[in-house]
PDB file of N, CA and C in Angstrom:
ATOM      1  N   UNK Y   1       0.801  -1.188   0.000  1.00  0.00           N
ATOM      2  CA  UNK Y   1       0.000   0.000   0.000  1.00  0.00           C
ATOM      3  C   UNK Y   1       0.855   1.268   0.000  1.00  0.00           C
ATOM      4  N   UNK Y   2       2.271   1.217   0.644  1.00  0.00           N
ATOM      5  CA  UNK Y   2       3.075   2.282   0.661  1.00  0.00           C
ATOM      6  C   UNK Y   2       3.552   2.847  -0.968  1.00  0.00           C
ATOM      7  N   UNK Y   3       3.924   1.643  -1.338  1.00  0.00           N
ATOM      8  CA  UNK Y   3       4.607   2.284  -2.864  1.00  0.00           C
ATOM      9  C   UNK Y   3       3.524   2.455  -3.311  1.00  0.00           C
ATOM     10  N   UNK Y   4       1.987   1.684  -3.408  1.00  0.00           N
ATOM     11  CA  UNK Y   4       1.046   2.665  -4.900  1.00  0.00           C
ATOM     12  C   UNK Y   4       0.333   4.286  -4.177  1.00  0.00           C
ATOM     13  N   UNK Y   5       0.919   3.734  -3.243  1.00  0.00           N
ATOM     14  CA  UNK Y   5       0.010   5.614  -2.490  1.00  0.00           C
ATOM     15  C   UNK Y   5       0.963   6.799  -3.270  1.00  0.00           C
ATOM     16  N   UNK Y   6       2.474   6.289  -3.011  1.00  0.00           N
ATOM     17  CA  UNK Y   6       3.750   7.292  -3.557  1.00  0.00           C
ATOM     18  C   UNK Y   6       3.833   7.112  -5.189  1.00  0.00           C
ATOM     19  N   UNK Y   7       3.367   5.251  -5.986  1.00  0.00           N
ATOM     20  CA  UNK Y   7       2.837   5.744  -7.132  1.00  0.00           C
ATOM     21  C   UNK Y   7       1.624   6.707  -7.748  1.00  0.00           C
ATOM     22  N   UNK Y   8       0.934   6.654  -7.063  1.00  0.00           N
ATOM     23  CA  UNK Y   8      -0.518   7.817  -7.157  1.00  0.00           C
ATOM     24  C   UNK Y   8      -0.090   9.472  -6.835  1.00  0.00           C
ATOM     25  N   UNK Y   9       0.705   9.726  -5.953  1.00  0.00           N
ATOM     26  CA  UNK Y   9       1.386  10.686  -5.704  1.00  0.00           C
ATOM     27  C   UNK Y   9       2.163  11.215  -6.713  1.00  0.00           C
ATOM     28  N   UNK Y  10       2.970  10.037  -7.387  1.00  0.00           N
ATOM     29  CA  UNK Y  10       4.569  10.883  -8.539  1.00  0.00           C
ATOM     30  C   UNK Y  10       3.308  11.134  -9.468  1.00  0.00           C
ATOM     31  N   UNK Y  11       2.252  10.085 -10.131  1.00  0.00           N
ATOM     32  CA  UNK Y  11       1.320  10.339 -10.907  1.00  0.00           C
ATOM     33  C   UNK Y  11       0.651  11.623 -10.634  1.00  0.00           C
ATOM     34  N   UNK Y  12       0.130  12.189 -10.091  1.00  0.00           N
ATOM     35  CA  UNK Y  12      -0.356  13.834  -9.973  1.00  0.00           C
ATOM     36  C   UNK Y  12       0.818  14.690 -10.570  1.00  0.00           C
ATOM     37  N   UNK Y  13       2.073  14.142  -9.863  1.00  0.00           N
ATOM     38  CA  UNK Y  13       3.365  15.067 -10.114  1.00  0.00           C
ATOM     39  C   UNK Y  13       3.244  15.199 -11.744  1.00  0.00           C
ATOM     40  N   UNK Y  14       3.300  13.789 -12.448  1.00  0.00           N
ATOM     41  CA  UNK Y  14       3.950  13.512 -13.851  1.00  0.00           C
ATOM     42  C   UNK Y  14       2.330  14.118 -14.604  1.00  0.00           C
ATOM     43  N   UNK Y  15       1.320  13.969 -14.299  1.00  0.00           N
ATOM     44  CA  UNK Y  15       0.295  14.421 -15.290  1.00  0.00           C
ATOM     45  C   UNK Y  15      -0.262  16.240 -14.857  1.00  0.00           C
ATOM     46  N   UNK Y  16       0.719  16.882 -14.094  1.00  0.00           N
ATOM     47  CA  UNK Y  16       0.638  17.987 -13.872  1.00  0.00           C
ATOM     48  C   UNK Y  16      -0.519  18.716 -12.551  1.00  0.00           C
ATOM     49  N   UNK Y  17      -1.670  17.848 -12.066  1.00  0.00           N
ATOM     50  CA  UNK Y  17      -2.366  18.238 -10.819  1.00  0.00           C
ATOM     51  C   UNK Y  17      -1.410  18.797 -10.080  1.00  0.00           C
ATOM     52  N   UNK Y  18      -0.162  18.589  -9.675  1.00  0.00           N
ATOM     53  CA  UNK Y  18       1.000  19.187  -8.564  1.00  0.00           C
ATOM     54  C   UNK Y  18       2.448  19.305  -9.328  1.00  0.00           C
ATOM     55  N   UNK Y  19       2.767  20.729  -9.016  1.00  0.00           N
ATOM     56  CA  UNK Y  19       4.033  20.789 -10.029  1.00  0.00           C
ATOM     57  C   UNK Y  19       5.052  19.785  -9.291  1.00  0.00           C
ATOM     58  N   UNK Y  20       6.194  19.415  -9.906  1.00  0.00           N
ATOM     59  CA  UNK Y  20       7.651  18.922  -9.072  1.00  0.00           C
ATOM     60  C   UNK Y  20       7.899  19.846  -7.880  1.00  0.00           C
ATOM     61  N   UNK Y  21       7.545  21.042  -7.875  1.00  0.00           N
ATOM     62  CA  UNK Y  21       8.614  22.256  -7.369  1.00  0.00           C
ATOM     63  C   UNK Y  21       7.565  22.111  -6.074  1.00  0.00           C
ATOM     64  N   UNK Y  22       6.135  22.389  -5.981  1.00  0.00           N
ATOM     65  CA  UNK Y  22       5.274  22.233  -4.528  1.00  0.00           C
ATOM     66  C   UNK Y  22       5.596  20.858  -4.069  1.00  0.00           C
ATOM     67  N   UNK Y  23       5.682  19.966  -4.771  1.00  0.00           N
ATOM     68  CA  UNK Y  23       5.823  18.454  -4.439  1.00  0.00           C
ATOM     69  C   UNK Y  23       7.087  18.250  -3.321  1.00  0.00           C
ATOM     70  N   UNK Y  24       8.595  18.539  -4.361  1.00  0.00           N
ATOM     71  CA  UNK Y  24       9.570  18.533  -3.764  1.00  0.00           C
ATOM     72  C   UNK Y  24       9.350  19.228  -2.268  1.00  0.00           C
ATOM     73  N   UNK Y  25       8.703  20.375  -2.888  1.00  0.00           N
ATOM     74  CA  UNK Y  25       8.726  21.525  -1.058  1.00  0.00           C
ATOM     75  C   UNK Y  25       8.042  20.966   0.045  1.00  0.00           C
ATOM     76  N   UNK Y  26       7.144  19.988  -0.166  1.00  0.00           N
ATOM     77  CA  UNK Y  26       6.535  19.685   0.841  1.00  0.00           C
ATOM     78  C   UNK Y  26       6.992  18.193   0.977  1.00  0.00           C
ATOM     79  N   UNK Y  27       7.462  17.485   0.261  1.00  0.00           N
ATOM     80  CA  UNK Y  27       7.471  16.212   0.699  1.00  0.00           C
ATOM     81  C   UNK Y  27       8.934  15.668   0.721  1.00  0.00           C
ATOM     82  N   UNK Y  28       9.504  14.090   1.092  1.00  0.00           N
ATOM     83  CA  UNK Y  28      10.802  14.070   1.509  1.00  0.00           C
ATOM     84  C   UNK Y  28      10.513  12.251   1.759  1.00  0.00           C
ATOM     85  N   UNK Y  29       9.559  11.979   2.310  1.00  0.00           N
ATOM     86  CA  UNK Y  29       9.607  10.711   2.509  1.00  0.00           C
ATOM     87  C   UNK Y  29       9.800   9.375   1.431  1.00  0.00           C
ATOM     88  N   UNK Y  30       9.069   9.924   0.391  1.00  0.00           N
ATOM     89  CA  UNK Y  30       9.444   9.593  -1.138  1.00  0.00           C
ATOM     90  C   UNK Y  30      10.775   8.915  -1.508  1.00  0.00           C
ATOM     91  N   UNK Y  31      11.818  10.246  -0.868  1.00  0.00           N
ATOM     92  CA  UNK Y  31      12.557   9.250  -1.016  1.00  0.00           C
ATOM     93  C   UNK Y  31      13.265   7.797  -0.380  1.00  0.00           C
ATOM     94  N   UNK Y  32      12.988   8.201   1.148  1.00  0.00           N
ATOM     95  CA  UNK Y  32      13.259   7.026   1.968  1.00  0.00           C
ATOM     96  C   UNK Y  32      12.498   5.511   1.409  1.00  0.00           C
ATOM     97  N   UNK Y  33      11.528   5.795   1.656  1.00  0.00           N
ATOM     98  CA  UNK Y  33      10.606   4.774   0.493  1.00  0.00           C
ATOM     99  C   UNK Y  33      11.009   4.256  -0.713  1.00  0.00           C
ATOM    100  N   UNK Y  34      11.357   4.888  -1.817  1.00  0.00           N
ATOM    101  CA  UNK Y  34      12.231   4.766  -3.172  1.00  0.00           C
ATOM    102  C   UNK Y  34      13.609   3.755  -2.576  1.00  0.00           C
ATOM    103  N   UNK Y  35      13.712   4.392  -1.544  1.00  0.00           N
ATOM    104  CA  UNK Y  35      15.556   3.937  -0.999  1.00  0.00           C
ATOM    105  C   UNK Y  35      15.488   2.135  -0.774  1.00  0.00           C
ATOM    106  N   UNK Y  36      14.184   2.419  -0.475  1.00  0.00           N
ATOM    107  CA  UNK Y  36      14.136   1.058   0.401  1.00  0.00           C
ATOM    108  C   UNK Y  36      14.298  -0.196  -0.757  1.00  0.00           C
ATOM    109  N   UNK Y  37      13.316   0.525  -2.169  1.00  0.00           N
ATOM    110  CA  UNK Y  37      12.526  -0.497  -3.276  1.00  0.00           C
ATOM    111  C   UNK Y  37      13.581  -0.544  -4.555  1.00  0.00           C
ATOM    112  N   UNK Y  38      14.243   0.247  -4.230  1.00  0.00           N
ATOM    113  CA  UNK Y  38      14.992   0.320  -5.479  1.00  0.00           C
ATOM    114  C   UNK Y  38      16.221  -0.560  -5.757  1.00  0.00           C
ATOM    115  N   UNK Y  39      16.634  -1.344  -5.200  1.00  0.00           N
ATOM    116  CA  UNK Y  39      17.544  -2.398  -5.366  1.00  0.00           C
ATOM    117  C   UNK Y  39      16.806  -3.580  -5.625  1.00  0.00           C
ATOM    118  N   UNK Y  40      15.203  -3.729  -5.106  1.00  0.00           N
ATOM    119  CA  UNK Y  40      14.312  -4.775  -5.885  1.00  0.00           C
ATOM    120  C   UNK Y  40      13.390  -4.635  -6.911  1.00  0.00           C
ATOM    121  N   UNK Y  41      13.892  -3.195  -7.816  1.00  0.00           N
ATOM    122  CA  UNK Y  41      12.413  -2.976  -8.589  1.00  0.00           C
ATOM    123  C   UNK Y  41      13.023  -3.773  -9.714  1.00  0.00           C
ATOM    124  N   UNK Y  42      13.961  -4.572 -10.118  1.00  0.00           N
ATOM    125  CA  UNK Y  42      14.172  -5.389 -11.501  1.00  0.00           C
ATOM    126  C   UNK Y  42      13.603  -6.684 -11.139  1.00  0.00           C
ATOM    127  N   UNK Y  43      14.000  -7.037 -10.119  1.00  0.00           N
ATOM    128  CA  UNK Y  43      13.414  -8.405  -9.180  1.00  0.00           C
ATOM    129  C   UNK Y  43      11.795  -8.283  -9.487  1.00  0.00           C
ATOM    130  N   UNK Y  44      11.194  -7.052  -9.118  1.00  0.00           N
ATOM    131  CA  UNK Y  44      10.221  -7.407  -8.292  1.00  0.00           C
ATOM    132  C   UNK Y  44       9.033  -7.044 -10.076  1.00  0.00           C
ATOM    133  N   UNK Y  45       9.586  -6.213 -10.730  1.00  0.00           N
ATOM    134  CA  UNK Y  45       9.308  -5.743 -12.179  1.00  0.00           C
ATOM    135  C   UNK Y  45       9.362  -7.212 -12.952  1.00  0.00           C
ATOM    136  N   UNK Y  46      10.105  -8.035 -12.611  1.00  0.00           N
ATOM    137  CA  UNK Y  46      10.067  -9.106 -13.242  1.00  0.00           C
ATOM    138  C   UNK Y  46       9.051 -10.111 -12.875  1.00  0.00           C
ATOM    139  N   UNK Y  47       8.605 -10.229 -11.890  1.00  0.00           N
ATOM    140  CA  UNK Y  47       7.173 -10.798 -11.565  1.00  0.00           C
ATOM    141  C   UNK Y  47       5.868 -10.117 -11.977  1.00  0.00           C
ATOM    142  N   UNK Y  48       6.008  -8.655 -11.731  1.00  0.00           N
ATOM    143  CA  UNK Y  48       4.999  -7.894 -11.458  1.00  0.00           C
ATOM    144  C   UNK Y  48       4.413  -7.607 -12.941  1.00  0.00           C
ATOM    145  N   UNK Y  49       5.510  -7.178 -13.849  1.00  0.00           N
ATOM    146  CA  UNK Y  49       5.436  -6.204 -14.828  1.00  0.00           C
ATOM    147  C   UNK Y  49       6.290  -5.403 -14.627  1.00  0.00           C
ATOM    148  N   UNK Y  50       6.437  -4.539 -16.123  1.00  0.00           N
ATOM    149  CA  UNK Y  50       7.545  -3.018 -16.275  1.00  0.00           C
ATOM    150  C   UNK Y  50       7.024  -2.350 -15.446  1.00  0.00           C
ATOM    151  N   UNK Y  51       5.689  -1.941 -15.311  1.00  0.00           N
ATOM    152  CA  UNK Y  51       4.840  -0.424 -15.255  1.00  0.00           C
ATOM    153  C   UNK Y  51       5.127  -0.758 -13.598  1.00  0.00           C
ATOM    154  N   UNK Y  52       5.434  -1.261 -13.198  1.00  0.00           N
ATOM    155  CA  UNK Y  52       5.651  -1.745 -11.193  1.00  0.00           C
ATOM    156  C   UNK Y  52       6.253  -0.379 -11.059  1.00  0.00           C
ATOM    157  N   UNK Y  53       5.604   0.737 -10.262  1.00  0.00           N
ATOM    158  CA  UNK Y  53       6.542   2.107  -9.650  1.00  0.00           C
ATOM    159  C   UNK Y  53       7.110   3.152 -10.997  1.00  0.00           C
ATOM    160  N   UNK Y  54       6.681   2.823 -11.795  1.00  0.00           N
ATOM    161  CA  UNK Y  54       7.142   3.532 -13.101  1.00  0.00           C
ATOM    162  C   UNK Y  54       6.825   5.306 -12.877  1.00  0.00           C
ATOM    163  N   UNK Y  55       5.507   5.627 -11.969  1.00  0.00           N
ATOM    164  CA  UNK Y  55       5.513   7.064 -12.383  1.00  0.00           C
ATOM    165  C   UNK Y  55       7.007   7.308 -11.200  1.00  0.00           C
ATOM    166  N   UNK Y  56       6.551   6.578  -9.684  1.00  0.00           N
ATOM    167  CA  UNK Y  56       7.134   6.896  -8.932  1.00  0.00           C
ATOM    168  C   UNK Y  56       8.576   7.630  -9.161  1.00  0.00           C
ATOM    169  N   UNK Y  57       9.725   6.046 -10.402  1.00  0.00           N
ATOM    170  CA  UNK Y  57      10.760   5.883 -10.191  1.00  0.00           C
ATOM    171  C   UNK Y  57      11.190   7.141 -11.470  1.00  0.00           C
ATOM    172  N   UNK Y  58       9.851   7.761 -12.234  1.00  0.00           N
ATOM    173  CA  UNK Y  58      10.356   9.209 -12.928  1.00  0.00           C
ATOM    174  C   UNK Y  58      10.010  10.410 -12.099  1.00  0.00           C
ATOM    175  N   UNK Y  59       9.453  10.198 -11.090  1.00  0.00           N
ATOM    176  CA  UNK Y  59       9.376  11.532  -9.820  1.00  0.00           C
ATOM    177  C   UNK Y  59      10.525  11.320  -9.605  1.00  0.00           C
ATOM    178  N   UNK Y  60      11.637  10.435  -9.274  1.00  0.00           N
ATOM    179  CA  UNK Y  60      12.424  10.035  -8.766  1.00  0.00           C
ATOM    180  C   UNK Y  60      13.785  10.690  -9.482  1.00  0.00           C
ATOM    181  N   UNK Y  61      13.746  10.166 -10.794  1.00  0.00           N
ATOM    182  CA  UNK Y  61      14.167  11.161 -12.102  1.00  0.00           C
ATOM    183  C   UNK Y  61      14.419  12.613 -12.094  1.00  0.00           C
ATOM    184  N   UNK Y  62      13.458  12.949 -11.871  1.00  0.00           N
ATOM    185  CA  UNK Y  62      12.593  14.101 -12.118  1.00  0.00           C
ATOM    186  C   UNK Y  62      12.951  15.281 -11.016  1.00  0.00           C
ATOM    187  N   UNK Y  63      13.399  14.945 -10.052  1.00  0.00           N
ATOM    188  CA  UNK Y  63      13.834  15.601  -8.747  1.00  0.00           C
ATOM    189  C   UNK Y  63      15.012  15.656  -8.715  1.00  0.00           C
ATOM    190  N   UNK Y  64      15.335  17.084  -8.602  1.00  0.00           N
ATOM    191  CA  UNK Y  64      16.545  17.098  -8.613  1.00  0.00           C
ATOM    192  C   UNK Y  64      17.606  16.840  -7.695  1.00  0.00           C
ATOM    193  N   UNK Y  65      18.547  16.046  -7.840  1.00  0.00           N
ATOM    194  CA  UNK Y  65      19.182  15.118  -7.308  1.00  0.00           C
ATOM    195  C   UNK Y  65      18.835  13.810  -6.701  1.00  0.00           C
ATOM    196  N   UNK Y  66      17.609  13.749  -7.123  1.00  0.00           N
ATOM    197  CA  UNK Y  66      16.789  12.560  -7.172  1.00  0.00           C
ATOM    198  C   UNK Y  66      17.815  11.331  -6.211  1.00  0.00           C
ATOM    199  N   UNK Y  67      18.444  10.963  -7.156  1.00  0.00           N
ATOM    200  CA  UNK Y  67      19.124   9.250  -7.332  1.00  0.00           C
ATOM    201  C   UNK Y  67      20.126   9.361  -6.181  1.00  0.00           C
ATOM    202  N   UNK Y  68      20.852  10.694  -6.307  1.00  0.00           N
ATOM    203  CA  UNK Y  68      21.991  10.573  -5.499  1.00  0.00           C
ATOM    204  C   UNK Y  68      21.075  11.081  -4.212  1.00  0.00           C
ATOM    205  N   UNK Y  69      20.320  11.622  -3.849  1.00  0.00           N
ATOM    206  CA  UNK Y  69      19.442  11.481  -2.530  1.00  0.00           C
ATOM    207  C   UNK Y  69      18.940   9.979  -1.628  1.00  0.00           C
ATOM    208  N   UNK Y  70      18.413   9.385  -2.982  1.00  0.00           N
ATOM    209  CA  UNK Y  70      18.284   7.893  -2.488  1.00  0.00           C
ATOM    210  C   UNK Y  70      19.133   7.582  -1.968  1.00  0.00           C
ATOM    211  N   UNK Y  71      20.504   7.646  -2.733  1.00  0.00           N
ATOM    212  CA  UNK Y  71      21.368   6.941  -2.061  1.00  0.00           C
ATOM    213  C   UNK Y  71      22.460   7.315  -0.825  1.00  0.00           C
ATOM    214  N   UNK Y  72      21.865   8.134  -0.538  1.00  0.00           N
ATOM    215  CA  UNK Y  72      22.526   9.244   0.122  1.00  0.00           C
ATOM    216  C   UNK Y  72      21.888   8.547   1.916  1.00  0.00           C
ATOM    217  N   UNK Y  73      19.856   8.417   1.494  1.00  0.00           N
ATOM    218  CA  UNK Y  73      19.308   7.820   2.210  1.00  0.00           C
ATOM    219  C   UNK Y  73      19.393   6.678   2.985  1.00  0.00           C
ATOM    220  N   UNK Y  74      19.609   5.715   1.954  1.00  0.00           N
ATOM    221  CA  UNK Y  74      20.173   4.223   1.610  1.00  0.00           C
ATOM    222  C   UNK Y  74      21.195   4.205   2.924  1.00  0.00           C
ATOM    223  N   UNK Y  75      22.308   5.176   2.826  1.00  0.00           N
ATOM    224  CA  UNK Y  75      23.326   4.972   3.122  1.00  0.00           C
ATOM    225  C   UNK Y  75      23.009   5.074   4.685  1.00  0.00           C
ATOM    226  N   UNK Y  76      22.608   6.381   4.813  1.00  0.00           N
ATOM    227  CA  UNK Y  76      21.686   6.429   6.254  1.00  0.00           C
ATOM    228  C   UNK Y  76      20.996   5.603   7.347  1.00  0.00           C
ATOM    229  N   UNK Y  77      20.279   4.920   6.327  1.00  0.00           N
ATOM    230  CA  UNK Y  77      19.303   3.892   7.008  1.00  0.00           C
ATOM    231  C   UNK Y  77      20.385   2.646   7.529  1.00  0.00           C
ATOM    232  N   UNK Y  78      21.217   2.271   6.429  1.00  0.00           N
ATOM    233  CA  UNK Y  78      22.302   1.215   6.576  1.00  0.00           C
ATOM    234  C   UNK Y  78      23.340   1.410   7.729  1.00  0.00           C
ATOM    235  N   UNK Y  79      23.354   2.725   8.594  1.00  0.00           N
ATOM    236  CA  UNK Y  79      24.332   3.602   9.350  1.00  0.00           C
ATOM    237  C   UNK Y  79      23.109   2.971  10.806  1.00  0.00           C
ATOM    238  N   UNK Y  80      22.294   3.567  10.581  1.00  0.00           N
ATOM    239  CA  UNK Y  80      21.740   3.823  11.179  1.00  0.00           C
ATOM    240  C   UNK Y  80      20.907   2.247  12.012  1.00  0.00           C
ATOM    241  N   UNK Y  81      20.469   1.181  10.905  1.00  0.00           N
ATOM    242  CA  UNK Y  81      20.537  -0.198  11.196  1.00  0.00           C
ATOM    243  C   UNK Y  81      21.763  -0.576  12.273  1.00  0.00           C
ATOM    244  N   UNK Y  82      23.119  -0.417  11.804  1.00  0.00           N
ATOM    245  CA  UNK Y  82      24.371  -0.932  12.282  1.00  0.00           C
ATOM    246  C   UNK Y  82      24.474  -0.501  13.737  1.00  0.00           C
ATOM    247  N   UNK Y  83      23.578   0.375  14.024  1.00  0.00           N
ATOM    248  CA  UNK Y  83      23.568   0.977  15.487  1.00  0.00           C
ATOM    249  C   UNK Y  83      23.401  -0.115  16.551  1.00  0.00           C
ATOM    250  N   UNK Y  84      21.899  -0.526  15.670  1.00  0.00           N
ATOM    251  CA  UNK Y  84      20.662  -1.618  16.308  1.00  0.00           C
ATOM    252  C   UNK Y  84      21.697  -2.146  17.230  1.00  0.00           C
ATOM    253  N   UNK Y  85      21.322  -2.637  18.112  1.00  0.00           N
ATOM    254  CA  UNK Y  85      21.904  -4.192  19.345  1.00  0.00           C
ATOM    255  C   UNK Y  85      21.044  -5.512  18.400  1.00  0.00           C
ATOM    256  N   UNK Y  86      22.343  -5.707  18.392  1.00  0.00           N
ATOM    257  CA  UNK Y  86      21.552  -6.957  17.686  1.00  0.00           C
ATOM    258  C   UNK Y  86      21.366  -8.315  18.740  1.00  0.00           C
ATOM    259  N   UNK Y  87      20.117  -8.803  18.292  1.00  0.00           N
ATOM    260  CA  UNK Y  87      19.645  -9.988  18.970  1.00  0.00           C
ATOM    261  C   UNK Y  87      20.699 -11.249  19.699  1.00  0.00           C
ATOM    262  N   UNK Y  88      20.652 -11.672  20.910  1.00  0.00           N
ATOM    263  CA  UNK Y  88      22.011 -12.581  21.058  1.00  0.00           C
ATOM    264  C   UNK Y  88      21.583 -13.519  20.061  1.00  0.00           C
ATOM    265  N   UNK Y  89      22.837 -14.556  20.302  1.00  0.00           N
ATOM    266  CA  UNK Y  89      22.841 -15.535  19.156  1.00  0.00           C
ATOM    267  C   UNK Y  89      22.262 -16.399  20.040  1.00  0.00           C
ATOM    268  N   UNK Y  90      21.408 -17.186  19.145  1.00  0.00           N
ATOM    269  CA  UNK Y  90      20.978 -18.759  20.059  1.00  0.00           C
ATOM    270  C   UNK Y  90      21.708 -19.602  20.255  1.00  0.00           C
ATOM    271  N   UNK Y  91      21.362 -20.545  21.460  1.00  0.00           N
ATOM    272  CA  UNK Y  91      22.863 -21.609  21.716  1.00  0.00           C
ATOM    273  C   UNK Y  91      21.839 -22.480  21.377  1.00  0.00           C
ATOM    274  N   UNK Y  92      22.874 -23.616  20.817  1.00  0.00           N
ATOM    275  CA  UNK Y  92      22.740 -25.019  20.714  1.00  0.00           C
ATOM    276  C   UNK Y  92      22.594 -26.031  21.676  1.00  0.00           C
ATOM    277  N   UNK Y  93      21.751 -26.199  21.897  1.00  0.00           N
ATOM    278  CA  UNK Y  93      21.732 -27.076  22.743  1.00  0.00           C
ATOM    279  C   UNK Y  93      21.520 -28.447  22.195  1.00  0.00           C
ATOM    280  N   UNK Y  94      22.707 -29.514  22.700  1.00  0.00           N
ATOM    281  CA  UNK Y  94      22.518 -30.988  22.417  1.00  0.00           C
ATOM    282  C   UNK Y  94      21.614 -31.783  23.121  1.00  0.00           C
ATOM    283  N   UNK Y  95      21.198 -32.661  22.943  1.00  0.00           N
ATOM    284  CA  UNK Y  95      20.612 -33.856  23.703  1.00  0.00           C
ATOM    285  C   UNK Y  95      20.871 -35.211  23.422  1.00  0.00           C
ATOM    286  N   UNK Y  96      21.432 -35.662  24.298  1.00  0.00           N
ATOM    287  CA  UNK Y  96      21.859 -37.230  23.718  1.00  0.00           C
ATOM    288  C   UNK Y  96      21.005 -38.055  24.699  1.00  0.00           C
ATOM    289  N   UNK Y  97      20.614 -39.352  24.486  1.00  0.00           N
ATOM    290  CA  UNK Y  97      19.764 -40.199  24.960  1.00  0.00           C
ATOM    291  C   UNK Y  97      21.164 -41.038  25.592  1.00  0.00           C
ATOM    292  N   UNK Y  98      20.722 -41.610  26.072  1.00  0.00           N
ATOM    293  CA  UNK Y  98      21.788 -42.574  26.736  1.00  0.00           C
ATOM    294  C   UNK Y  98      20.859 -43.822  26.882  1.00  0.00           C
ATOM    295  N   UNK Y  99      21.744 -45.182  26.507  1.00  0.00           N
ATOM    296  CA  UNK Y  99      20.622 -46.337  26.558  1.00  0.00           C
ATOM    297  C   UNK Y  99      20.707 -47.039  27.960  1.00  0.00           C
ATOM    298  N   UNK Y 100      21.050 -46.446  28.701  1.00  0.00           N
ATOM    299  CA  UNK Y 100      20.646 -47.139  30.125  1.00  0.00           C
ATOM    300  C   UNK Y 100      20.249 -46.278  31.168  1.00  0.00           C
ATOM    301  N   UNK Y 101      19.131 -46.958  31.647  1.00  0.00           N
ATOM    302  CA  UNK Y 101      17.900 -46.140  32.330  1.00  0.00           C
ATOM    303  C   UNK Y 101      18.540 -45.780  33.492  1.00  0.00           C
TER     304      UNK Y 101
END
């Protein structure tokens, strides 16, 4: 539901209801979102179809500095993951039967 809300969104952008320039000014999350999908949109385009995020990924285009923002994001989120505490590791636990009671 996240990416076709932000596809319905670049779509206003690309058929003119909202210029790029109010769009850009008010919004930002776009790209975090984009950041997230964009290393699976060939993956996921290949199940789905081409048209999968197509207006989105020309808002995306379309903004200036678009791509290098994503990745700028990307990089962020990946910084920012590495913080996390990560979960302990599970132990192994053996069990051996022994044949005398």
């Amino acid at each position: 539901m996240v990416i076709s809300y932000w596809e319905m969104a670049a779509a206003l952008v690309k058929n003119g209801a909202v210029s790029l320039e109010l769009f850009s000014d008010s919004n930002g999350e776009h790209i975090g979102v984009f950041s997230k999908i964009e290393p699976l949109l060939g993956e996921i385009r290949a199940a789905l179809g081409p048209q999968f995020a197509a207006s989105f990924e020309k808002l995306i285009d379309a903004t200036p500095d678009g791509r290098k923002r994503v990745a700028e994001a990307r990089e962020r989120m990946k910084a920012i993951h590495a913080k996390w505490p990560r979960p302990p590791k599970k132990r192994q636990v053996r069990v051996t039967l022994s044949e005398n009671p």
